[in-house]
PDB file of C-alpha atoms and ligand atoms in Angstrom:
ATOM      1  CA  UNK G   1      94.368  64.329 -90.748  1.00 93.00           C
ATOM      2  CA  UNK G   2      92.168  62.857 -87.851  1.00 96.00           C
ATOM      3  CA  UNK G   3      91.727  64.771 -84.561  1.00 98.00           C
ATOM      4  CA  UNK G   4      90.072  62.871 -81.833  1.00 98.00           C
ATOM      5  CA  UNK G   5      87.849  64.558 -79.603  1.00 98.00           C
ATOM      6  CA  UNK G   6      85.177  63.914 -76.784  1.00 98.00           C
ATOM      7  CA  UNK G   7      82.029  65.550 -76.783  1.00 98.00           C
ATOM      8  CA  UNK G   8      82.062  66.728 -73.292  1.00 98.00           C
ATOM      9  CA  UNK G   9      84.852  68.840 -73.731  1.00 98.00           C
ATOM     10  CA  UNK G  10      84.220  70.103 -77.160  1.00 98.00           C
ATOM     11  CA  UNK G  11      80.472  70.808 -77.208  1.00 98.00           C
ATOM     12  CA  UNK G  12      80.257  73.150 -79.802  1.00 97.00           C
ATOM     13  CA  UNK G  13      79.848  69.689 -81.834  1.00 98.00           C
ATOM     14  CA  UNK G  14      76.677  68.807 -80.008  1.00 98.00           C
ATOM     15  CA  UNK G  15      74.074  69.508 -82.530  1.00 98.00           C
ATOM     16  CA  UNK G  16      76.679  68.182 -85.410  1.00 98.00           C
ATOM     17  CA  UNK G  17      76.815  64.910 -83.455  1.00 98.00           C
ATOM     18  CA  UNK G  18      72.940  64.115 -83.117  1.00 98.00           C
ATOM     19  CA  UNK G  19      72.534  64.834 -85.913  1.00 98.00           C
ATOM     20  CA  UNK G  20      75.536  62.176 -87.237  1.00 98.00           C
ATOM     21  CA  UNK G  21      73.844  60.036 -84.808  1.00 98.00           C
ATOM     22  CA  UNK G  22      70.255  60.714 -85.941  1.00 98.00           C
ATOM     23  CA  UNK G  23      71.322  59.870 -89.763  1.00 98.00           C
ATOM     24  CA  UNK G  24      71.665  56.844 -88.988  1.00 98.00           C
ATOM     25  CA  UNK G  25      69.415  55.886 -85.989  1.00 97.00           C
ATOM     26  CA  UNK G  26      66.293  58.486 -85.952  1.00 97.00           C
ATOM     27  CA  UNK G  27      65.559  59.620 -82.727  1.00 97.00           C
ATOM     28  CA  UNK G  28      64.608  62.596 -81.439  1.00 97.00           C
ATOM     29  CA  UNK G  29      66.860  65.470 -80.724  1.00 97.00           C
ATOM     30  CA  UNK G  30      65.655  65.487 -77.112  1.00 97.00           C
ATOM     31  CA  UNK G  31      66.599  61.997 -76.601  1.00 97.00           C
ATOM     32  CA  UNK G  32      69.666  62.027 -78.083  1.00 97.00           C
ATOM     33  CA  UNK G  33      70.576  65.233 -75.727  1.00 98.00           C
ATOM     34  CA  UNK G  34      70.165  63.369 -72.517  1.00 97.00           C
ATOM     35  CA  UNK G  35      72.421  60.861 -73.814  1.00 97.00           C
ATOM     36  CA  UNK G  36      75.055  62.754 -74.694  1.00 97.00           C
ATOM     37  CA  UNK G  37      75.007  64.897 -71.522  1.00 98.00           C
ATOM     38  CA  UNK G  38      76.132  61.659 -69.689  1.00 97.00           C
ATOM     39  CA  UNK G  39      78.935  61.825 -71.389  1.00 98.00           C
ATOM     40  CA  UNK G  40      82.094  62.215 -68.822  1.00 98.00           C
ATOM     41  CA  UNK G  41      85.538  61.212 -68.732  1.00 97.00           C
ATOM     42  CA  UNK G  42      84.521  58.144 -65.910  1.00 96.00           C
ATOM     43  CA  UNK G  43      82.395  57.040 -68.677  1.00 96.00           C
ATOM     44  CA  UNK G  44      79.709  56.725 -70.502  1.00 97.00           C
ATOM     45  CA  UNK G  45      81.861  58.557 -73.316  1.00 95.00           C
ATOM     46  CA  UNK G  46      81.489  59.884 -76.500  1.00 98.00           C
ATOM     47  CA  UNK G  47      84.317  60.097 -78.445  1.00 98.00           C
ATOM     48  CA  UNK G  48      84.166  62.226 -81.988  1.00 98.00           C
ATOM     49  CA  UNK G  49      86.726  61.402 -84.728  1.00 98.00           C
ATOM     50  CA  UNK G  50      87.202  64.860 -86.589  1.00 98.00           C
ATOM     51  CA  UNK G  51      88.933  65.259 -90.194  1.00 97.00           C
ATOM     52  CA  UNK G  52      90.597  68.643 -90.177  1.00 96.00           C
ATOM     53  CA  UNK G  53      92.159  70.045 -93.472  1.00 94.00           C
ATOM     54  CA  UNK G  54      93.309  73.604 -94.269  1.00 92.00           C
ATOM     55  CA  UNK G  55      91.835  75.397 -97.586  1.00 89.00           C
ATOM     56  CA  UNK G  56      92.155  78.757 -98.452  1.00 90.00           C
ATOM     57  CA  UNK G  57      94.343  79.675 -95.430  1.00 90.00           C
ATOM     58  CA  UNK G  58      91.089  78.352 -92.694  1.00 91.00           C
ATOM     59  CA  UNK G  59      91.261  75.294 -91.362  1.00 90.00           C
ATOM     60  CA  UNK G  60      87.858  72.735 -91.717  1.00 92.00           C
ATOM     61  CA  UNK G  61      87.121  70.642 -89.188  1.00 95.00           C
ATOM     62  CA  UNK G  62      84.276  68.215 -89.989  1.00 97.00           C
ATOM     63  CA  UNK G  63      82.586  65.387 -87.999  1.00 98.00           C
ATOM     64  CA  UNK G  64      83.313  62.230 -89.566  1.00 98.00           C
ATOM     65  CA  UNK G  65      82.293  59.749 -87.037  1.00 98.00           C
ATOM     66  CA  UNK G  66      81.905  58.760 -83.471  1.00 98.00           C
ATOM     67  CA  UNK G  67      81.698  55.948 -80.605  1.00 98.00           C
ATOM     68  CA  UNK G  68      80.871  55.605 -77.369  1.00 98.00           C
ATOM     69  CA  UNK G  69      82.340  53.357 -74.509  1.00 98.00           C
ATOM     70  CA  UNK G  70      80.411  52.933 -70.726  1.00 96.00           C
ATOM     71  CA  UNK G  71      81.064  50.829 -68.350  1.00 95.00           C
ATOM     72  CA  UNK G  72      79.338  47.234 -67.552  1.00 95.00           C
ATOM     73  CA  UNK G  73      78.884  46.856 -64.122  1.00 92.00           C
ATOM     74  CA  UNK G  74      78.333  42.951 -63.906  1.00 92.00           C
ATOM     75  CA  UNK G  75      81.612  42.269 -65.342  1.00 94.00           C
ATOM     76  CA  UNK G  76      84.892  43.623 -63.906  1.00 94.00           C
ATOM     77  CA  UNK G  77      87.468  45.560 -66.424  1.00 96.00           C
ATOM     78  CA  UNK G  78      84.865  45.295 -68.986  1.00 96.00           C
ATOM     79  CA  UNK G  79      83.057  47.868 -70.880  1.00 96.00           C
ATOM     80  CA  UNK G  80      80.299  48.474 -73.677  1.00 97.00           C
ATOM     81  CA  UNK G  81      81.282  49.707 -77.446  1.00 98.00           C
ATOM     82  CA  UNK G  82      78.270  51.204 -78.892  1.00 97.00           C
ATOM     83  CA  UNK G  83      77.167  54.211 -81.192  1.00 98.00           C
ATOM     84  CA  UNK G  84      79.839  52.844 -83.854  1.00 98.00           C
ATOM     85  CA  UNK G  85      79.414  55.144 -86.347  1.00 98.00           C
ATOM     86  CA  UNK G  86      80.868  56.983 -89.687  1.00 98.00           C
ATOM     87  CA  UNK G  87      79.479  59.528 -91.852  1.00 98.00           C
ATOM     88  CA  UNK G  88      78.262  57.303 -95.230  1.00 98.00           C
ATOM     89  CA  UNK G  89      80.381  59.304 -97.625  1.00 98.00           C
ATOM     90  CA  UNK G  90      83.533  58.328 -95.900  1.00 98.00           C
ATOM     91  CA  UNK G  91      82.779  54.741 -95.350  1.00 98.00           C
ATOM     92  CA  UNK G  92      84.946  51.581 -96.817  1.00 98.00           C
ATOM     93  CA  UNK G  93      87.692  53.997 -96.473  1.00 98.00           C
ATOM     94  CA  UNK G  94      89.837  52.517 -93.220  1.00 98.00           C
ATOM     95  CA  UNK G  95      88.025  54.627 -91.061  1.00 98.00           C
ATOM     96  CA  UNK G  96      85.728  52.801 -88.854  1.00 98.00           C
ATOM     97  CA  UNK G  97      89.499  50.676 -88.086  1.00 98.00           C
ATOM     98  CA  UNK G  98      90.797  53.896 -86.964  1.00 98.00           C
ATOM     99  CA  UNK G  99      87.717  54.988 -84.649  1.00 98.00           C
ATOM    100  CA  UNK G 100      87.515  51.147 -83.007  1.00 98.00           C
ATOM    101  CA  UNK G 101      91.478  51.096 -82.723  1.00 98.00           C
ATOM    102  CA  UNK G 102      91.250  54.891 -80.421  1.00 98.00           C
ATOM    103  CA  UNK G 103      87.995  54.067 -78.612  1.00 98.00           C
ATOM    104  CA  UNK G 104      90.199  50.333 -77.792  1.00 98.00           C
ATOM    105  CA  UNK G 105      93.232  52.386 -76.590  1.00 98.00           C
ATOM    106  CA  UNK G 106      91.582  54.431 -74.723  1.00 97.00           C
ATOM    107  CA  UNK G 107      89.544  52.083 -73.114  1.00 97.00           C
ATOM    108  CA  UNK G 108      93.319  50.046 -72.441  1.00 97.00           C
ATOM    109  CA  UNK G 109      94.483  53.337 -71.118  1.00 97.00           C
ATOM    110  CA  UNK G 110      91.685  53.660 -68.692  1.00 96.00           C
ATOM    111  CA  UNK G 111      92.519  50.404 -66.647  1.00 96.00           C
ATOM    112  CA  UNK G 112      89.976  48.114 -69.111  1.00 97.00           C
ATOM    113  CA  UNK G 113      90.723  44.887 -70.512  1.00 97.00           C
ATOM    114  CA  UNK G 114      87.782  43.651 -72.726  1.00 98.00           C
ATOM    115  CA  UNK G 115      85.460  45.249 -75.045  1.00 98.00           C
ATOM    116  CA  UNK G 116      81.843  43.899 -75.669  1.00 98.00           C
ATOM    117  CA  UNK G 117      79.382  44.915 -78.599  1.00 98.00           C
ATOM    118  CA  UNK G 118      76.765  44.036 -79.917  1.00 97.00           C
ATOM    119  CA  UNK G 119      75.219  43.936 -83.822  1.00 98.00           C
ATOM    120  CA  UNK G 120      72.892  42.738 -86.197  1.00 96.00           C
ATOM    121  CA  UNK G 121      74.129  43.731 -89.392  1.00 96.00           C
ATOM    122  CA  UNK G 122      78.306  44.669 -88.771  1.00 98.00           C
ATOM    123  CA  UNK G 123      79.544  41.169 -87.225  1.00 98.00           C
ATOM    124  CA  UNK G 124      81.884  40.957 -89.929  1.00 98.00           C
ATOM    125  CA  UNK G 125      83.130  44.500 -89.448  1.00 98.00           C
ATOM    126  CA  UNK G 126      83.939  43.681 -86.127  1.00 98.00           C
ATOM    127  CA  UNK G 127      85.047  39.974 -86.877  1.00 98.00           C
ATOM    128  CA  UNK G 128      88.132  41.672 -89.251  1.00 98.00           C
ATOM    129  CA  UNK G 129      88.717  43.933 -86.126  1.00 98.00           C
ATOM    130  CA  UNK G 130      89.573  40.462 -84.159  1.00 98.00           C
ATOM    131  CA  UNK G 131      86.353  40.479 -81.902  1.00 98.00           C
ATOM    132  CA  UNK G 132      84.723  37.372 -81.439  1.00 98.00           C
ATOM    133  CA  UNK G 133      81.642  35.969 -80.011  1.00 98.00           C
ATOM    134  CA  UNK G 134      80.180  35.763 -77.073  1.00 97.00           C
ATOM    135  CA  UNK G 135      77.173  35.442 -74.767  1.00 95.00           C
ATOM    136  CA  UNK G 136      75.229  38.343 -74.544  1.00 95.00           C
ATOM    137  CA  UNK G 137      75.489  40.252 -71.469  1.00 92.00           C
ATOM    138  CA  UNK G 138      74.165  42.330 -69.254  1.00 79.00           C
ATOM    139  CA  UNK G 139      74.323  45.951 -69.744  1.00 71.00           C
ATOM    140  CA  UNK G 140      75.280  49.859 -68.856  1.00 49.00           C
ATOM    141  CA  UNK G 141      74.908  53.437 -68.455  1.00 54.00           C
ATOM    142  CA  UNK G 142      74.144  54.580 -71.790  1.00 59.00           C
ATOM    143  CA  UNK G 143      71.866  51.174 -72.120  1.00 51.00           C
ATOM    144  CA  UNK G 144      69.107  50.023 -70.497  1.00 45.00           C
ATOM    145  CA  UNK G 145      67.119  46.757 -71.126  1.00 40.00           C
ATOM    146  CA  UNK G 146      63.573  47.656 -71.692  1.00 38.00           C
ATOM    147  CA  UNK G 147      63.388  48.436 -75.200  1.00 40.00           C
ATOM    148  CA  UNK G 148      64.237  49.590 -78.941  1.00 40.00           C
ATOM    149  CA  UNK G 149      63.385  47.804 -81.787  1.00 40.00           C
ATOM    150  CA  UNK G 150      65.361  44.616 -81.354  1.00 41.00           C
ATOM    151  CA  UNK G 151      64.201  43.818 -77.334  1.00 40.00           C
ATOM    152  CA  UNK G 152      62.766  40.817 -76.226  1.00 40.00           C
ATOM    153  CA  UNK G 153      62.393  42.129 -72.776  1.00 39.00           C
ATOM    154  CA  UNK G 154      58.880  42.819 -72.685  1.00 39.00           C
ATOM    155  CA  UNK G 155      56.612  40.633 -70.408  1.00 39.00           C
ATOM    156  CA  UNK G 156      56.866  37.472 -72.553  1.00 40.00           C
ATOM    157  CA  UNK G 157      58.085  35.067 -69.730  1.00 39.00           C
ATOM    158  CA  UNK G 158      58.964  32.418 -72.461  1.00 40.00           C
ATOM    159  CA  UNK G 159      62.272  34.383 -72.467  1.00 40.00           C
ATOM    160  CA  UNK G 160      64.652  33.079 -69.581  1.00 40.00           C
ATOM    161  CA  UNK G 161      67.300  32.409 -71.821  1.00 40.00           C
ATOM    162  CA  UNK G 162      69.599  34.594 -71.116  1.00 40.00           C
ATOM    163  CA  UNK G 163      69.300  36.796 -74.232  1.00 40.00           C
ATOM    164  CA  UNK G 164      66.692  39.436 -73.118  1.00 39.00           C
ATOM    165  CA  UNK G 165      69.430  41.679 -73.136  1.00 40.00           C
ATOM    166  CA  UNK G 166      69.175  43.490 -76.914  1.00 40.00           C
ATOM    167  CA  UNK G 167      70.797  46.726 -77.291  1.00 43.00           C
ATOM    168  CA  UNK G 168      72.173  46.390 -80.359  1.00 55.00           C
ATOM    169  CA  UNK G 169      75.288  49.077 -79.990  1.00 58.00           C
ATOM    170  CA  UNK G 170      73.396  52.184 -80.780  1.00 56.00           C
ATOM    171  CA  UNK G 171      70.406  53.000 -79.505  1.00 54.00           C
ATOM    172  CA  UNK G 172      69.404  52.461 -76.458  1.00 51.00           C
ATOM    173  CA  UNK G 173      69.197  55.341 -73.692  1.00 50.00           C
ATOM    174  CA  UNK G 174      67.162  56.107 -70.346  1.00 44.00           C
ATOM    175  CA  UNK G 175      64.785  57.671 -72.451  1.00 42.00           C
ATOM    176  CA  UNK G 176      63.733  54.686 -74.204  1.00 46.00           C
ATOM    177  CA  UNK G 177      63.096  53.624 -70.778  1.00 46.00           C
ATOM    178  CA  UNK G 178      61.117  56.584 -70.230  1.00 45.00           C
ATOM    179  CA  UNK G 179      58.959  55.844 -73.121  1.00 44.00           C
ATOM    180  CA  UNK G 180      58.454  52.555 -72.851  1.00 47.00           C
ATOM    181  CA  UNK G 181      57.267  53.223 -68.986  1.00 47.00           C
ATOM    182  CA  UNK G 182      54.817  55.857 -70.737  1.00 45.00           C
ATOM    183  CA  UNK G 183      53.650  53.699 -73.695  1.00 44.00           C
ATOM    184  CA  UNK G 184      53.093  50.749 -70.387  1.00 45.00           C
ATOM    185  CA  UNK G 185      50.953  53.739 -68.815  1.00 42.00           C
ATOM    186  CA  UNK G 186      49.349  54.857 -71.601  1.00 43.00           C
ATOM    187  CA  UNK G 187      48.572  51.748 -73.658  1.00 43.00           C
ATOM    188  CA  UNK G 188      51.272  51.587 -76.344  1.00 46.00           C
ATOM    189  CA  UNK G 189      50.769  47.888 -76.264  1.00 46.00           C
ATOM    190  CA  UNK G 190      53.681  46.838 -74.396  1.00 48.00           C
ATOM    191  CA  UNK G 191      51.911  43.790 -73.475  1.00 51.00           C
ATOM    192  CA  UNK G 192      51.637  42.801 -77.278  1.00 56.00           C
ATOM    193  CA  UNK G 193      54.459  40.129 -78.299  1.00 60.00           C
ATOM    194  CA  UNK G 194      56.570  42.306 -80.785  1.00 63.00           C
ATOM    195  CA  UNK G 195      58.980  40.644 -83.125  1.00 72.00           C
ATOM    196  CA  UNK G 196      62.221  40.143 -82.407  1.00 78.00           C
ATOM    197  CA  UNK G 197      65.846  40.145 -83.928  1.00 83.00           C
ATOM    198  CA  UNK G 198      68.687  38.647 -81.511  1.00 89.00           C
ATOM    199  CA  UNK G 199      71.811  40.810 -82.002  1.00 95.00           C
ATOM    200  CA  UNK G 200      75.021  38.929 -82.266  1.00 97.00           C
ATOM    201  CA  UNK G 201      77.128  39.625 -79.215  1.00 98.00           C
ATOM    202  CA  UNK G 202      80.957  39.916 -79.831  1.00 98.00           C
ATOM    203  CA  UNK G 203      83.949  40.539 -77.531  1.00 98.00           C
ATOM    204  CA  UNK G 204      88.042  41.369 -77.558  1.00 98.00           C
ATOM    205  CA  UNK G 205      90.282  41.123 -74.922  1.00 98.00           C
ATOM    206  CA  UNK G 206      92.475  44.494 -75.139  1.00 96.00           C
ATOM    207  CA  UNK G 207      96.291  43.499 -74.742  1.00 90.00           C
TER     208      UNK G 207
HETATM  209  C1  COA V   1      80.288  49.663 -89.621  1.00 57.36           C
HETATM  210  C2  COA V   1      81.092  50.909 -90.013  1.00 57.36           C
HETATM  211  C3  COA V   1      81.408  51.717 -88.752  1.00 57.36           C
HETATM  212  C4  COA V   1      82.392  50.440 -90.674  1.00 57.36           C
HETATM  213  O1  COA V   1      83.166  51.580 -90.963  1.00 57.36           O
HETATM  214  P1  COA V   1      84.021  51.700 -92.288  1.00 57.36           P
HETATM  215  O2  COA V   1      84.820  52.928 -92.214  1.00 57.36           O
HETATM  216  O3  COA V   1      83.132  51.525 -93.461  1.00 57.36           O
HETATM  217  O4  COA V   1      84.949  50.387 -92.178  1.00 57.36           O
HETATM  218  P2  COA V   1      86.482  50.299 -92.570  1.00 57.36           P
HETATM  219  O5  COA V   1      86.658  50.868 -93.942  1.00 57.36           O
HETATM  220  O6  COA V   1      87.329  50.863 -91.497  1.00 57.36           O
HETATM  221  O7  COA V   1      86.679  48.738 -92.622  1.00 57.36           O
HETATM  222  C5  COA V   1      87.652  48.072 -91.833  1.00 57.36           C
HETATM  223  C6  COA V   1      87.710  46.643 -92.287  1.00 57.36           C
HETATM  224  O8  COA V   1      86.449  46.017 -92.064  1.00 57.36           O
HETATM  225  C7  COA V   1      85.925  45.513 -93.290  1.00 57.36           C
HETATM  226  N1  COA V   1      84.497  45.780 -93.288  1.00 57.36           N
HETATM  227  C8  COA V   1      83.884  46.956 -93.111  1.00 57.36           C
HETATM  228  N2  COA V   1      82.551  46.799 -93.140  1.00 57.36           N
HETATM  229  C9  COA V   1      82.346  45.488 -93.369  1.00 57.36           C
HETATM  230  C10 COA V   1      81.181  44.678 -93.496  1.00 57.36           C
HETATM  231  N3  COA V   1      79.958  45.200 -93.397  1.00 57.36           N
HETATM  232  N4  COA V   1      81.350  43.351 -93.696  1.00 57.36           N
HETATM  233  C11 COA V   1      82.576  42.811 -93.785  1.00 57.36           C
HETATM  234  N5  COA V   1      83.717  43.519 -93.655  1.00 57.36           N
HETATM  235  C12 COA V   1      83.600  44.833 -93.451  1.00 57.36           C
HETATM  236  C13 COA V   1      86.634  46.286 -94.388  1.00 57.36           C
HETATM  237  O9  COA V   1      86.701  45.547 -95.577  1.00 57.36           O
HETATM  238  C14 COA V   1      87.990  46.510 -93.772  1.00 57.36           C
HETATM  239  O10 COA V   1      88.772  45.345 -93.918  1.00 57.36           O
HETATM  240  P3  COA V   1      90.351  45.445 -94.308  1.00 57.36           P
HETATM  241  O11 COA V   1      90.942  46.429 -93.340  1.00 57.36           O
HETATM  242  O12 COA V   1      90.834  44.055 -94.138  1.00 57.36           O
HETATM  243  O13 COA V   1      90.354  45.960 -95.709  1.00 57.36           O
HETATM  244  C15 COA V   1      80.328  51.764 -91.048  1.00 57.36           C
HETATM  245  O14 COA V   1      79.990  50.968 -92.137  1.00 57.36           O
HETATM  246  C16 COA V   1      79.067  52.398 -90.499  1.00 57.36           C
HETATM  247  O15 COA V   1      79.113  53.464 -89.928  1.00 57.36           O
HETATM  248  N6  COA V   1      77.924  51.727 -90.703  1.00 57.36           N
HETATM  249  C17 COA V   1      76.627  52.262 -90.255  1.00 57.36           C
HETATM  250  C18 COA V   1      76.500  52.246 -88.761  1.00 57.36           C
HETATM  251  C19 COA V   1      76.645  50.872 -88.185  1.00 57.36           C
HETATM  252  O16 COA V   1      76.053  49.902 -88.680  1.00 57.36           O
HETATM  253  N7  COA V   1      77.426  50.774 -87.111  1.00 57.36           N
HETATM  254  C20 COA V   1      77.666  49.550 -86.421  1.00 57.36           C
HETATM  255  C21 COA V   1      76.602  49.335 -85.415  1.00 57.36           C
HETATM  256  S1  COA V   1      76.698  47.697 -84.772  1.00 57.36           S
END
């Protein structure tokens, strides 16, 4: 059985969720704090998808994946999937369905009526899930534009078109912006053309 839980109200699953999150993305634990302390029920949101079972008369309640939802603030009634995630030993198994169908409920419940995402390796994923593509767009709370592996947004004017906008729906947070600002500072080479992979953009209208 699957219990659904945010992380703001349950945060005695803190450290199990950074380090779900940091399995799959590495970042540090610091970073991935001041993300999830954002986490509120006006969004940005993280929402946990717990399996609970009952052996030997205790009940087990483990951490199988997680998703988070903010808001978009160019768009109206629209808001940002990201942090799509399940634990690898349960994957292939219906459960990344079950996680996208909550976090889309809940976003329907909410007053929103269309998801976007972003991905450079899952379109199909979220292709089966009925999303469909779109133009990238601009971005959130969780997200900011400067920088992860996959941005384009780094002083390289040859860029106006319209896709300097590449957090890929995991990992981007105010830290990164942080960092980036320090590595500007302190010579990280921001000014250095750094290669690029355009995420694919996708979008479904909740009904
Ligand atoms: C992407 C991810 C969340 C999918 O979760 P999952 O539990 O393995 O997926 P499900 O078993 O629920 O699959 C649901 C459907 O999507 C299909 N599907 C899943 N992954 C797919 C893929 N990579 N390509 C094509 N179809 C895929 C399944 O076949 C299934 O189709 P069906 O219902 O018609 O049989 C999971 O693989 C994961 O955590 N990956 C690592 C993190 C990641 O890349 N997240 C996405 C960031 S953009």
């Amino acid at each position: 059985m699957f219990i659904f839980k945010t992380i703001h109200n349950n945060k005695e699953y803190n450290d199990e969720l950074i380090e779900l999150l940091n399995s799959q993305w590495p970042r540090s634990f610091y970073s991935r704090q001041i993300s999830i302390d954002k986490s509120n029920e006006n969004l940005p949101y993280y929402l946990m998808m717990i399996m609970t079972a009952t052996a030997d008369h205790q009940s087990i309640n483990e951490l199988v994946g997680c998703a988070s939802i903010s808001k978009i603030n160019s768009i109206e009634n629209a808001l940002l999937i990201e942090n799509v995630l399940i634990k690898k030993q349960y994957r292939g198994k219906g459960y990344g369905r079950l996680i996208m169908n909550k976090i889309e409920n809940i976003s329907k419940e909410k007053g929103f009526k269309v998801g976007y995402l972003s991905t450079n390796d899952q379109k199909d994923f979220y292709k089966t899930l009925g999303y469909i593509d779109c133009e990238p767009i601009s971005t959130s709370s969780f997200v900011q534009t400067t920088n992860n592996n996959n941005n384009n947004n780094n002083n390289n004017n040859n860029n106006n078109n319209n896709n300097n906008n590449n957090n890929n729906n995991n990992n981007n947070d105010d830290h990164q912006d942080k960092t980036s600002n320090l590595l500007k500072i302190f010579g990280g080479g921001s000014l250095k053309k750094r290669e690029t992979i355009e995420p694919f953009w996708l979008k479904k209208e909740f009904f």
